[in-house]
Amino acid sequence: MFDVTEWLEKHAYGYENLSGKERQAITGFSILWSLFEAQALGTSANVPKIVEKCKNLCEPIGRVRECHFSDSLAYFQWRYTKDGAVNHLFDNLHLPKGDAQKLVKKVILRNEPTTAYKLAACLIIVYRYRNNYFHGIKWATEFRDQQKNFEESNKLLAFVLDQLNEG
């Protein structure tokens, strides 16, 4: 039987230095994202679809409340701001210029009142993790300091999938 872990330890620079929890968070993210994209976004993720899905999940008003994902929101706000402004880590998300970047910035700077847009901004950040991960940018940094990013993403994706299955 082919052992993926053994192969990665030998051939993927930095993988051998990841803890078991880091590996679990990264692996879980791959599976949860794939399931989320298939079930929530019709197998093709993009920002407009994410925003629309969040609007649908948050209506009628009160169905999904901010308290349901407040830990993830607080984490992203903490991670991407410093002294009331976005920090260098925000730039590392490589958000496309335009509406997506404006929305995420507005939410993490606490200037967006609607639950749907707060949830959308969180999922757009997760979408950027997905793009940066699947397109190799995360490998360039050897996944350093990424465990919490993937853990928060996994919690958020699982929450949204649960909401889809309940609705």
Coordinates of C-alpha atoms in Angstrom, one line a residue:
M1 CA 0.0 0.0 0.0
F2 CA 1.3 3.4 -0.9
D3 CA 2.0 5.6 2.1
V4 CA 1.3 9.2 1.3
T5 CA 2.7 10.5 4.6
E6 CA 6.0 8.7 4.1
W7 CA 6.2 10.1 0.5
L8 CA 5.4 13.6 1.6
E9 CA 8.0 13.4 4.4
K10 CA 10.7 12.5 1.9
H11 CA 9.6 14.8 -1.0
A12 CA 7.7 17.8 0.3
Y13 CA 10.1 20.2 1.9
G14 CA 8.8 21.1 5.4
Y15 CA 6.2 18.4 5.7
E16 CA 8.3 16.4 8.0
N17 CA 8.4 19.3 10.4
L18 CA 4.6 19.5 10.7
S19 CA 3.0 18.1 13.9
G20 CA 0.2 15.6 13.8
K21 CA -2.3 18.3 14.6
E22 CA -1.0 20.5 11.8
R23 CA -1.3 17.6 9.3
Q24 CA -4.8 16.7 10.6
A25 CA -6.0 20.3 10.2
I26 CA -4.6 20.6 6.6
T27 CA -6.0 17.2 5.6
G28 CA -9.4 18.0 7.1
F29 CA -9.4 21.3 5.3
S30 CA -8.9 19.6 1.9
I31 CA -11.8 17.3 2.5
L32 CA -14.2 19.8 4.1
W33 CA -13.5 22.4 1.4
S34 CA -14.2 19.9 -1.3
L35 CA -17.5 18.9 0.3
F36 CA -18.4 22.6 0.9
E37 CA -17.7 23.5 -2.7
A38 CA -19.8 20.6 -4.0
Q39 CA -22.8 21.0 -1.7
A40 CA -22.9 24.8 -1.2
L41 CA -21.5 26.2 -4.4
G42 CA -22.4 23.7 -7.1
T43 CA -18.8 22.5 -7.5
S44 CA -17.5 25.8 -8.7
A45 CA -16.5 28.4 -6.0
N46 CA -16.4 32.1 -6.6
V47 CA -17.0 35.2 -4.5
P48 CA -20.5 36.0 -5.9
K49 CA -21.7 32.5 -5.1
I50 CA -20.3 32.7 -1.6
V51 CA -22.1 36.0 -0.9
E52 CA -25.3 34.7 -2.4
K53 CA -25.2 31.5 -0.3
C54 CA -24.6 33.6 2.9
K55 CA -27.5 35.8 2.1
N56 CA -29.7 32.7 1.7
L57 CA -28.4 31.2 4.9
C58 CA -29.0 34.3 6.9
E59 CA -32.6 34.8 5.7
P60 CA -35.1 34.7 7.2
I61 CA -33.3 37.0 9.6
G62 CA -32.2 35.1 12.6
R63 CA -31.7 31.7 11.0
V64 CA -28.0 32.1 11.1
R65 CA -26.8 34.6 13.7
E66 CA -23.4 36.0 14.2
C67 CA -23.1 34.2 17.5
H68 CA -23.0 30.9 15.5
F69 CA -19.6 31.8 13.9
S70 CA -18.4 34.6 16.2
D71 CA -15.2 32.7 17.2
S72 CA -14.1 32.4 13.6
L73 CA -15.0 36.0 12.9
A74 CA -13.1 37.2 16.0
Y75 CA -10.1 35.1 14.9
F76 CA -10.0 36.6 11.4
Q77 CA -10.4 40.1 12.8
W78 CA -7.6 39.5 15.3
R79 CA -5.3 37.9 12.7
Y80 CA -5.7 40.5 9.9
T81 CA -5.7 43.8 11.8
K82 CA -3.4 45.8 14.0
D83 CA -4.1 49.2 15.6
G84 CA -7.4 49.6 13.7
A85 CA -5.9 48.9 10.2
V86 CA -5.3 45.9 8.1
N87 CA -1.8 44.3 8.6
H88 CA 0.7 42.6 6.3
L89 CA -1.1 39.3 6.7
F90 CA -4.1 40.7 5.1
D91 CA -2.0 41.4 2.0
N92 CA -0.9 37.8 2.1
L93 CA -4.4 36.6 1.5
H94 CA -4.0 37.8 -2.1
L95 CA -7.6 39.0 -2.3
P96 CA -8.5 40.2 -5.8
K97 CA -8.9 44.0 -5.9
G98 CA -12.5 45.1 -6.0
D99 CA -15.7 44.1 -4.1
A100 CA -14.3 41.0 -2.4
Q101 CA -11.3 42.9 -0.9
K102 CA -13.5 45.8 0.1
L103 CA -16.1 43.5 1.8
V104 CA -13.5 41.5 3.7
K105 CA -11.6 44.7 4.8
K106 CA -14.9 46.3 6.0
V107 CA -15.8 43.2 8.0
I108 CA -12.4 42.7 9.7
L109 CA -12.3 46.4 10.5
R110 CA -15.7 46.0 12.2
N111 CA -17.5 48.4 9.8
E112 CA -20.1 45.9 8.4
P113 CA -23.2 45.4 10.4
T114 CA -25.0 42.6 8.5
T115 CA -24.6 39.0 9.5
A116 CA -24.7 37.7 5.9
Y117 CA -21.8 39.9 4.8
K118 CA -19.8 38.9 8.0
L119 CA -20.3 35.3 7.2
A120 CA -19.5 35.9 3.5
A121 CA -16.2 37.7 4.5
C122 CA -15.2 34.8 6.7
L123 CA -15.9 32.3 3.9
I124 CA -14.0 34.5 1.4
I125 CA -11.0 34.3 3.7
V126 CA -11.4 30.6 3.8
Y127 CA -11.7 30.6 0.0
R128 CA -8.4 32.5 -0.2
Y129 CA -6.8 29.8 2.0
R130 CA -8.1 27.3 -0.4
N131 CA -6.7 29.1 -3.4
N132 CA -3.4 29.8 -1.7
Y133 CA -3.2 26.2 -0.5
F134 CA -4.3 24.4 -3.7
H135 CA -2.2 26.7 -5.9
G136 CA 1.0 26.2 -4.0
I137 CA 1.5 29.5 -2.1
K138 CA 1.2 27.7 1.3
W139 CA 3.9 25.3 0.3
A140 CA 6.2 28.1 -0.2
T141 CA 5.9 29.0 3.5
E142 CA 5.9 25.3 4.5
F143 CA 2.6 25.8 6.2
R144 CA 4.3 27.7 9.1
D145 CA 1.8 29.1 11.5
Q146 CA -1.2 27.8 9.6
Q147 CA -2.7 25.3 12.0
K148 CA -5.1 27.8 13.6
N149 CA -6.2 29.1 10.1
F150 CA -7.1 25.7 9.0
E151 CA -8.8 24.8 12.3
E152 CA -11.0 27.9 12.2
S153 CA -11.7 27.3 8.6
N154 CA -12.7 23.7 9.3
K155 CA -15.1 24.8 12.1
L156 CA -16.7 27.4 9.8
L157 CA -17.1 25.0 6.9
A158 CA -18.6 22.3 9.1
F159 CA -21.0 24.8 10.5
V160 CA -22.2 26.0 7.1
L161 CA -22.5 22.4 5.9
D162 CA -24.6 21.6 9.0
Q163 CA -26.8 24.6 8.2
L164 CA -27.3 23.5 4.6
N165 CA -28.3 20.0 5.8
E166 CA -30.8 21.4 8.3
G167 CA -32.4 23.9 5.8

